[in-house]
XYZ file of C-alpha atoms in Angstrom:
584
model
C 18.215 -20.886 0.510
C 16.850 -23.814 -1.537
C 16.442 -27.188 0.417
C 17.102 -30.390 -1.638
C 14.689 -33.325 -1.233
C 17.464 -35.336 0.472
C 17.975 -32.576 3.101
C 14.185 -32.426 3.491
C 14.022 -36.170 4.070
C 16.815 -35.921 6.796
C 15.036 -33.099 8.540
C 11.694 -34.981 8.517
C 13.380 -38.209 9.765
C 15.148 -36.338 12.564
C 11.863 -34.593 13.546
C 9.867 -37.780 13.548
C 12.545 -39.561 15.485
C 12.571 -36.932 18.191
C 8.843 -37.064 18.459
C 8.977 -40.874 18.688
C 11.528 -40.860 21.412
C 9.783 -38.301 23.427
C 6.471 -40.135 22.938
C 7.904 -43.475 24.041
C 10.469 -42.612 26.736
C 8.428 -39.999 28.602
C 5.489 -42.402 29.321
C 7.933 -45.226 30.189
C 9.694 -42.974 32.788
C 6.404 -41.872 34.284
C 5.182 -45.461 34.314
C 8.270 -46.746 36.095
C 7.979 -44.161 38.918
C 4.233 -44.777 39.266
C 4.803 -48.532 39.233
C 7.481 -48.269 41.921
C 5.332 -46.081 44.168
C 2.339 -48.521 43.726
C 4.437 -51.545 44.590
C 5.977 -49.937 47.673
C 2.442 -48.960 48.805
C 1.115 -52.494 48.119
C 4.070 -54.038 50.065
C 3.209 -51.703 52.948
C -0.303 -52.924 52.838
C 0.675 -56.561 52.724
C 2.955 -56.033 55.684
C 0.164 -54.424 57.605
C -2.201 -57.322 56.716
C 0.357 -59.735 58.142
C 0.778 -57.632 61.258
C -2.996 -57.462 61.774
C -3.284 -61.253 61.322
C -0.461 -61.869 63.829
C -2.087 -59.378 66.191
C -5.353 -61.128 66.087
C -3.657 -64.513 66.836
C -1.770 -63.021 69.849
C -4.798 -61.266 71.212
C -6.787 -64.480 70.984
C -4.046 -66.724 72.523
C -1.051 -65.044 74.080
C 0.532 -68.470 74.771
C 4.385 -68.387 74.328
C 4.325 -71.462 72.130
C 1.899 -69.793 69.688
C 4.186 -66.685 69.827
C 7.215 -68.885 68.941
C 5.422 -70.391 65.994
C 4.439 -66.969 64.752
C 7.950 -65.591 64.921
C 9.290 -68.769 63.376
C 6.824 -68.469 60.474
C 7.640 -64.873 59.853
C 11.361 -65.746 59.612
C 10.580 -68.449 57.069
C 8.552 -65.938 55.048
C 11.602 -63.558 54.980
C 9.638 -61.185 57.111
C 11.008 -59.653 60.242
C 8.613 -59.519 63.246
C 9.328 -57.394 66.197
C 7.447 -57.123 69.514
C 7.949 -54.199 71.857
C 6.371 -53.091 75.090
C 4.336 -49.875 75.533
C 7.590 -47.843 76.073
C 9.083 -49.139 72.753
C 11.636 -51.500 74.340
C 12.168 -54.654 72.063
C 10.771 -57.741 73.791
C 11.183 -60.151 70.957
C 12.590 -60.141 67.397
C 12.401 -62.875 64.755
C 15.868 -62.203 63.428
C 17.759 -61.427 66.769
C 18.347 -63.946 69.481
C 17.070 -63.258 72.953
C 20.434 -62.555 74.546
C 21.172 -59.849 72.209
C 17.762 -58.009 72.493
C 19.225 -55.760 75.277
C 21.728 -54.380 72.823
C 18.937 -52.872 70.566
C 17.763 -49.289 70.824
C 14.477 -48.313 72.151
C 12.153 -48.371 69.121
C 9.627 -46.056 70.589
C 10.723 -43.147 68.264
C 10.194 -45.167 65.071
C 7.753 -43.499 62.712
C 5.545 -46.653 62.288
C 5.356 -47.221 66.126
C 4.589 -43.603 66.916
C 1.799 -43.720 64.325
C 0.432 -47.056 65.672
C 0.243 -45.555 69.229
C -1.984 -42.699 67.919
C -3.996 -44.391 65.128
C -3.725 -48.062 65.997
C -1.534 -48.857 63.062
C 1.234 -47.301 61.108
C 3.343 -47.848 57.840
C 6.732 -46.406 56.845
C 9.435 -47.050 54.296
C 12.958 -46.421 55.776
C 16.440 -47.754 56.336
C 16.847 -50.353 59.117
C 19.799 -49.555 61.401
C 19.624 -53.019 62.975
C 19.711 -55.049 59.636
C 21.445 -52.353 57.456
C 18.875 -52.641 54.581
C 15.784 -50.596 53.361
C 12.519 -52.155 54.531
C 8.803 -51.562 54.516
C 7.467 -51.404 58.194
C 3.820 -52.036 59.337
C 3.048 -51.686 63.046
C -0.171 -52.467 64.991
C -1.233 -51.655 68.597
C -1.925 -54.761 70.865
C -4.565 -54.904 73.489
C -1.959 -55.099 76.225
C -0.383 -51.735 74.913
C 2.541 -53.435 73.152
C 3.386 -52.903 69.585
C 3.742 -55.689 66.974
C 5.706 -54.693 63.953
C 6.199 -56.455 60.610
C 9.101 -55.627 58.259
C 9.448 -56.636 54.660
C 12.839 -55.931 52.868
C 12.496 -53.380 49.984
C 15.089 -55.403 48.043
C 12.514 -58.106 47.469
C 10.037 -55.538 46.073
C 12.723 -53.975 43.792
C 13.781 -57.327 42.516
C 10.271 -58.014 41.297
C 10.077 -54.401 39.814
C 13.310 -54.836 37.935
C 11.874 -57.947 36.172
C 8.810 -55.883 35.118
C 11.009 -52.903 34.196
C 13.013 -55.103 31.885
C 10.047 -56.417 30.081
C 8.683 -52.715 29.771
C 12.055 -51.473 28.382
C 12.097 -54.257 25.796
C 8.628 -53.298 24.627
C 9.555 -49.552 24.471
C 12.773 -50.356 22.476
C 10.715 -52.460 20.059
C 8.135 -49.715 19.624
C 10.870 -47.071 18.970
C 12.574 -49.399 16.428
C 9.301 -49.978 14.613
C 8.443 -46.240 14.557
C 11.844 -45.293 13.249
C 11.516 -47.841 10.497
C 8.010 -46.573 9.619
C 9.416 -42.979 9.652
C 12.259 -43.870 7.246
C 9.693 -45.398 4.807
C 7.449 -42.398 5.029
C 10.209 -39.875 4.556
C 11.557 -41.839 1.557
C 8.095 -41.651 0.001
C 7.869 -37.833 0.685
C 11.353 -37.351 -0.665
C 10.318 -39.055 -3.941
C 7.120 -37.066 -4.232
C 8.715 -33.702 -3.417
C 11.684 -34.441 -5.695
C 9.458 -35.009 -8.732
C 7.478 -31.869 -8.025
C 10.671 -29.839 -7.460
C 11.900 -31.170 -10.922
C 8.719 -29.980 -12.568
C 8.837 -26.531 -10.906
C 12.518 -26.108 -11.770
C 11.811 -26.976 -15.453
C 8.988 -24.350 -15.435
C 11.513 -21.832 -14.012
C 13.848 -22.705 -16.938
C 11.135 -21.538 -19.297
C 9.772 -24.955 -20.049
C 6.358 -23.669 -19.476
C 4.468 -26.692 -20.946
C 5.829 -29.187 -18.305
C 3.054 -30.364 -15.875
C 2.717 -32.935 -13.114
C 0.939 -35.842 -14.722
C 1.722 -38.617 -12.080
C 1.178 -37.968 -8.419
C 2.921 -40.385 -6.016
C 0.035 -40.272 -3.535
C -3.422 -38.931 -3.062
C -2.245 -36.767 -0.270
C -0.162 -34.784 -2.851
C -3.145 -34.111 -5.248
C -3.854 -30.612 -3.774
C -0.160 -29.654 -4.163
C 0.055 -31.064 -7.630
C -3.080 -29.219 -8.622
C -1.679 -26.024 -7.209
C 1.651 -26.499 -9.130
C -0.146 -27.120 -12.372
C -2.429 -24.112 -11.874
C 0.636 -21.978 -11.081
C 2.220 -23.232 -14.270
C -0.914 -22.297 -16.290
C -1.046 -18.861 -14.639
C 2.750 -18.215 -15.362
C 2.381 -19.334 -18.997
C -0.619 -16.957 -19.449
C 1.145 -14.069 -17.733
C 4.363 -14.584 -19.732
C 2.348 -14.759 -22.930
C 0.410 -11.645 -22.079
C 3.671 -9.804 -21.039
C 5.280 -10.819 -24.299
C 2.278 -9.618 -26.311
C 2.264 -6.285 -24.385
C 5.929 -5.879 -24.875
C 5.635 -6.510 -28.602
C 2.686 -4.064 -28.898
C 4.679 -1.403 -26.989
C 7.715 -1.892 -29.089
C 5.542 -1.588 -32.269
C 3.821 1.481 -30.966
C 7.089 3.236 -29.954
C 8.747 2.420 -33.297
C 5.739 3.611 -35.361
C 5.454 6.877 -33.533
C 6.596 10.059 -35.376
C 7.183 11.768 -32.000
C 10.387 10.955 -30.193
C 10.018 9.064 -26.874
C 12.657 9.049 -24.151
C 12.200 7.046 -20.926
C 14.232 8.029 -17.948
C 14.940 5.960 -14.777
C 14.041 7.278 -11.232
C 17.474 8.633 -11.072
C 17.125 10.762 -14.220
C 19.278 8.575 -16.525
C 18.502 7.514 -20.046
C 16.874 3.983 -20.098
C 14.932 3.666 -23.362
C 14.186 5.440 -26.609
C 12.624 4.993 -30.075
C 13.708 5.465 -33.634
C 12.049 8.937 -33.883
C 14.195 10.456 -31.212
C 17.332 8.647 -32.452
C 16.721 10.480 -35.774
C 16.598 13.869 -33.987
C 19.607 13.117 -31.804
C 21.902 10.409 -33.452
C 24.306 10.192 -30.507
C 21.608 9.097 -28.023
C 22.750 5.432 -28.230
C 25.851 6.410 -26.457
C 23.973 7.983 -23.498
C 22.298 4.905 -22.004
C 22.579 5.146 -18.282
C 23.681 8.774 -18.390
C 21.915 12.129 -17.620
C 19.453 13.312 -20.222
C 21.546 16.343 -21.015
C 24.141 14.021 -22.584
C 21.484 12.648 -24.884
C 19.607 15.847 -25.576
C 21.912 18.845 -25.094
C 19.302 21.245 -23.912
C 19.805 22.667 -20.286
C 16.165 23.624 -20.006
C 15.186 20.069 -20.532
C 17.532 18.808 -17.912
C 16.175 21.549 -15.527
C 12.565 20.275 -16.207
C 13.582 16.634 -15.410
C 15.253 17.639 -12.118
C 12.206 19.791 -11.245
C 9.817 16.730 -11.785
C 12.069 14.227 -9.907
C 12.389 16.696 -6.959
C 8.639 16.593 -6.235
C 7.464 14.704 -3.237
C 4.671 12.149 -3.750
C 2.432 14.376 -6.035
C -1.340 13.839 -5.778
C -1.665 13.930 -9.610
C 0.769 13.098 -12.440
C 2.883 16.211 -12.817
C 3.946 17.493 -16.232
C 6.189 20.177 -17.838
C 6.435 21.554 -21.304
C 9.873 22.760 -22.760
C 10.262 24.544 -26.012
C 13.687 24.747 -27.640
C 15.251 25.521 -31.050
C 17.752 23.417 -33.012
C 19.757 25.084 -35.729
C 18.904 25.930 -38.478
C 15.523 27.210 -37.468
C 13.996 23.935 -36.170
C 11.625 24.221 -33.244
C 10.991 21.266 -30.965
C 8.531 20.899 -28.125
C 9.127 18.361 -25.263
C 6.332 17.146 -22.836
C 7.758 15.829 -19.669
C 5.551 13.679 -17.371
C 6.291 11.832 -14.207
C 3.932 8.736 -13.375
C 1.696 9.256 -10.324
C 2.819 5.866 -8.909
C 6.515 5.555 -8.590
C 8.173 2.594 -10.181
C 11.580 1.188 -9.774
C 12.299 1.269 -13.447
C 10.433 4.477 -14.473
C 11.231 8.100 -13.611
C 10.237 10.638 -16.277
C 8.757 10.060 -19.712
C 9.692 12.709 -22.467
C 7.790 13.032 -25.656
C 9.476 15.368 -28.294
C 7.873 16.428 -31.479
C 8.906 18.798 -34.286
C 6.831 21.933 -34.078
C 8.651 23.829 -36.872
C 5.715 23.722 -39.233
C 3.143 24.694 -36.550
C 5.403 27.678 -35.483
C 5.844 28.726 -39.088
C 2.102 28.547 -39.769
C 1.442 30.439 -36.454
C 3.873 33.240 -37.521
C 2.280 33.415 -40.962
C -1.192 33.654 -39.490
C -0.126 36.418 -37.032
C 1.658 38.291 -39.823
C -1.346 37.852 -42.206
C -3.737 39.159 -39.701
C -1.558 42.064 -38.743
C -0.876 43.056 -42.345
C -4.435 42.703 -43.508
C -5.688 44.608 -40.526
C -3.277 47.465 -41.333
C -4.250 47.472 -45.003
C -7.978 47.578 -44.277
C -7.826 50.401 -41.737
C -7.273 53.119 -44.416
C -10.180 52.124 -46.805
C -12.477 51.531 -43.833
C -11.733 55.033 -42.464
C -12.569 56.529 -45.925
C -15.856 54.498 -45.996
C -16.919 55.659 -42.513
C -15.981 59.274 -43.325
C -17.939 59.384 -46.570
C -20.922 57.620 -44.931
C -21.015 60.279 -42.311
C -20.916 63.034 -45.025
C -23.791 61.460 -46.805
C -25.704 61.097 -43.498
C -25.275 64.808 -42.919
C -26.143 65.926 -46.464
C -29.308 68.071 -46.322
C -30.530 67.435 -49.863
C -30.187 63.634 -49.533
C -33.504 61.700 -49.592
C -34.306 59.735 -46.403
C -34.144 56.460 -48.131
C -30.651 57.082 -49.186
C -29.791 58.526 -45.824
C -30.772 55.171 -44.349
C -28.518 53.390 -46.732
C -25.709 55.619 -45.669
C -26.451 54.884 -42.073
C -26.251 51.130 -42.780
C -22.943 51.563 -44.489
C -21.660 53.534 -41.572
C -22.792 51.056 -39.008
C -21.170 48.084 -40.644
C -18.001 49.961 -41.399
C -17.848 50.949 -37.650
C -18.291 47.273 -36.684
C -15.629 46.144 -39.082
C -13.274 48.802 -37.942
C -13.766 47.716 -34.320
C -12.964 44.148 -35.420
C -9.850 45.152 -37.052
C -8.766 47.196 -34.013
C -9.273 44.215 -31.874
C -7.297 41.997 -34.300
C -4.466 44.403 -34.264
C -4.488 44.427 -30.476
C -4.395 40.685 -30.322
C -1.671 40.451 -32.864
C 0.372 42.939 -30.965
C 0.066 40.949 -27.763
C 0.900 37.666 -29.545
C 3.866 39.044 -31.398
C 5.427 40.270 -28.149
C 6.654 37.193 -26.347
C 8.000 39.005 -23.419
C 5.956 39.211 -20.169
C 4.059 42.484 -19.706
C 5.890 44.948 -17.521
C 3.479 45.350 -14.580
C 3.426 48.010 -11.796
C 1.124 48.456 -8.707
C -2.261 49.601 -10.068
C -5.556 50.520 -8.375
C -8.030 48.343 -10.089
C -10.990 50.690 -9.387
C -9.217 53.462 -11.346
C -8.752 51.244 -14.281
C -12.442 50.158 -14.023
C -13.565 53.886 -13.991
C -11.807 54.496 -17.195
C -13.575 51.444 -18.748
C -16.980 52.713 -17.463
C -16.351 55.999 -19.267
C -16.218 54.195 -22.623
C -19.247 51.956 -21.852
C -21.598 54.405 -20.122
C -23.549 55.274 -23.300
C -24.298 51.495 -23.911
C -25.334 50.964 -20.255
C -27.568 54.028 -20.167
C -29.299 53.055 -23.410
C -30.562 49.804 -21.697
C -31.118 51.293 -18.271
C -28.375 49.153 -16.692
C -27.043 49.810 -13.242
C -23.451 49.075 -12.117
C -22.878 47.701 -8.618
C -19.164 47.683 -7.642
C -17.342 46.199 -4.690
C -13.547 46.614 -4.992
C -10.875 45.665 -2.451
C -8.687 48.658 -1.997
C -5.405 46.781 -2.339
C -3.228 47.211 -5.422
C -2.499 44.583 -8.096
C 0.492 44.140 -10.330
C -0.781 45.056 -13.850
C -0.497 47.315 -16.813
C -3.140 50.053 -16.192
C -4.122 50.511 -19.910
C -4.362 46.786 -20.579
C -6.358 46.162 -17.323
C -8.678 48.879 -18.409
C -9.183 47.235 -21.732
C -10.038 43.959 -19.948
C -12.731 45.720 -17.938
C -13.993 47.516 -20.991
C -14.304 44.194 -23.054
C -16.025 42.444 -20.082
C -18.395 45.351 -19.522
C -19.317 45.566 -23.209
C -20.197 41.849 -23.158
C -22.227 42.341 -20.025
C -24.107 45.373 -21.418
C -24.785 43.425 -24.634
C -26.426 40.412 -23.036
C -27.887 41.803 -19.713
C -31.631 42.352 -19.666
C -32.814 45.909 -19.765
C -33.036 47.777 -16.411
C -31.044 45.043 -14.697
C -27.778 45.197 -12.626
C -24.222 44.404 -13.642
C -22.014 43.573 -10.626
C -18.236 44.066 -10.562
C -16.326 42.727 -7.413
C -12.978 41.901 -6.196
C -11.454 40.189 -3.197
C -8.187 38.718 -1.982
C -7.581 34.870 -2.012
C -4.124 33.926 -0.966
C -1.548 36.015 -3.015
C -4.027 36.905 -5.727
C -6.857 39.333 -6.286
C -9.979 37.664 -7.705
C -12.273 39.748 -9.951
C -15.792 38.910 -11.182
C -18.050 40.597 -13.685
C -21.629 39.065 -13.276
C -24.888 39.623 -15.069
C -28.367 38.052 -15.388
C -28.306 37.444 -19.185
C -29.404 34.227 -20.819
C -26.419 32.229 -19.516
C -23.741 30.061 -21.214
C -24.207 26.439 -21.975
C -21.843 24.144 -19.998
C -20.241 22.706 -23.040
C -19.327 26.267 -24.235
C -17.711 27.414 -20.998
C -14.215 26.454 -22.060
C -14.511 27.662 -25.587
C -15.843 31.179 -25.221
C -12.183 32.545 -24.916
C -11.326 31.251 -28.345
C -11.179 33.838 -31.112
C -14.255 34.165 -33.267
C -16.203 31.557 -31.131
C -19.863 32.514 -30.409
C -22.712 30.807 -28.561
C -25.045 30.961 -31.586
C -28.187 29.946 -29.852
C -28.195 31.958 -26.646
C -25.706 34.746 -26.908
C -25.397 35.522 -30.629
C -25.446 39.200 -31.139
C -23.542 39.507 -34.359
C -20.194 40.352 -32.537
C -16.842 38.945 -33.798
C -15.851 37.010 -30.552
C -12.444 38.607 -30.351
C -12.989 40.533 -26.954
C -12.729 37.521 -24.609
C -9.745 36.177 -26.586
C -8.014 39.556 -25.947
C -8.927 39.356 -22.264
C -7.549 35.841 -21.929
C -4.166 36.829 -23.577
C -3.762 39.906 -21.434
C -4.548 38.157 -18.057
C -2.358 35.223 -18.876
C 0.521 37.636 -19.862
C 0.062 39.172 -16.441
C 0.488 35.738 -14.785
C -3.168 35.238 -13.890
C -6.027 33.127 -15.043
C -9.523 33.687 -16.501
C -12.599 31.540 -16.697
C -16.447 31.631 -16.899
C -19.065 30.310 -14.584
C -22.675 29.930 -15.578
C -24.509 30.047 -13.214
C -22.442 31.839 -10.470
C -23.860 32.282 -7.036
C -27.180 34.153 -7.614
C -26.111 35.417 -11.064
C -26.756 33.846 -14.486
C -23.274 34.328 -15.735
C -19.923 35.556 -14.404
C -16.520 36.040 -15.961
C -13.804 35.721 -13.345
C -10.066 36.426 -13.492
C -7.118 36.755 -11.165
C -4.121 39.016 -10.807
C -1.161 38.887 -8.447
C -1.186 41.237 -5.484
C 1.234 44.160 -5.475
C 2.486 43.225 -1.955
């Protein structure tokens, strides 16, 4: 709730008034009580002083005439003087005639008389039963054992106090009136200052960002005025930056060839650009609705629901959805959920047209497959005729060497074409490989039979450590993976060294590793060695085509596993590692 300057002034005035009343009245009340007690104590001391004086006169001259003059003087001074014997019986009183003294009670139980018997003097403030008024009593013990008592009426003391209290009240009321007047002036000044500042702040809030506080009604408001001006400068800079960023974002979105779709945390359409409006013309009608009403692709809606259902991910999750629009148009959608949740942002979808990429990929696969098929027949003929020439008895050695070179390169080219055909066959079959429980050691033994000759030629030893549990795989394809990895290891491992093949269970997967002590793989090439035709020219170049690891990567991924390289790995120079799901 916003408080107006007038309401603020009223509150300040009431608060200051309450403080003024408390500060003035509380000391006045305490002063009145203290002054009353002090005056009563002073009256008691004065009465005691008179009693002591009268005692000294009587002790010095107990003549009856002297006593008469004392009692007469006490009556003129409006003081009551009473003389009792040692038992407390009244002998003489300045205010009661002698014939009536017998009617008085025994005063021996009066507080001041009892105290005088024990201490020599006593003082008390009480009501007089004889006179019917409050009085201050002071009693002293005479030498003959009698008690002389002096009484001063409390009404005389209170009368003097009332005069002083009237003057004190007048002063207090004047102080209160002056403080309230000063409070009214101060609060009016505060109201004016706060009102001018509130007007400037309100104008800033109405987007009049250039308004500033130029005149300050008092030095005490300088810090506040400086803070308001600084706030206005900050808001102006922030608004300008926000407008610039908004303009840049709008320009970027509208210039993008890819379609961008922004969803709210609830999965409804919130924003889009021209590119996606060109792909889906009805998207303008889907604002605030589920994404499936903007892009009628169930797989896309499933991906959005999947991302929104994640609980506080540790990194920004993403999904990729591929779908086809008639006629023959292929689109790819990348779905991303921001790591930090925002009230206005749920999932960001970027859609681009992959038709040309898909067409070129299909053309490349068809070209590789067709060319490989066409080259197999002439290469087979070349290898066959080269073998015949190598076995001819009447052929000179120089020509026999030429035939051997032809045979060697034809065999290498035939191996390359075979690998290309395998890769094309895997890529052209989009369905996941049908896997069954397989003993990995059996598939490895089949691969060793094909690589034994190469290993023996370099004096290489094979060290195996297989976990006996089964994996889900295609036995022939798994054997081909082992064969390609073993051929690589035999090619690069030093002579008379060891190649280690091991497996172990981690979670629900079986982890395999093929390790050797070859020259190693540079760090920057570890992620590229599984690309087709890629070779590490400086360290591992051996004239191979670079297809084997690409085949391994496709086979393992089609099995639902992963493959990667580490260099170094534990105590080995290089290791190729891959995973396959366990059969159980």
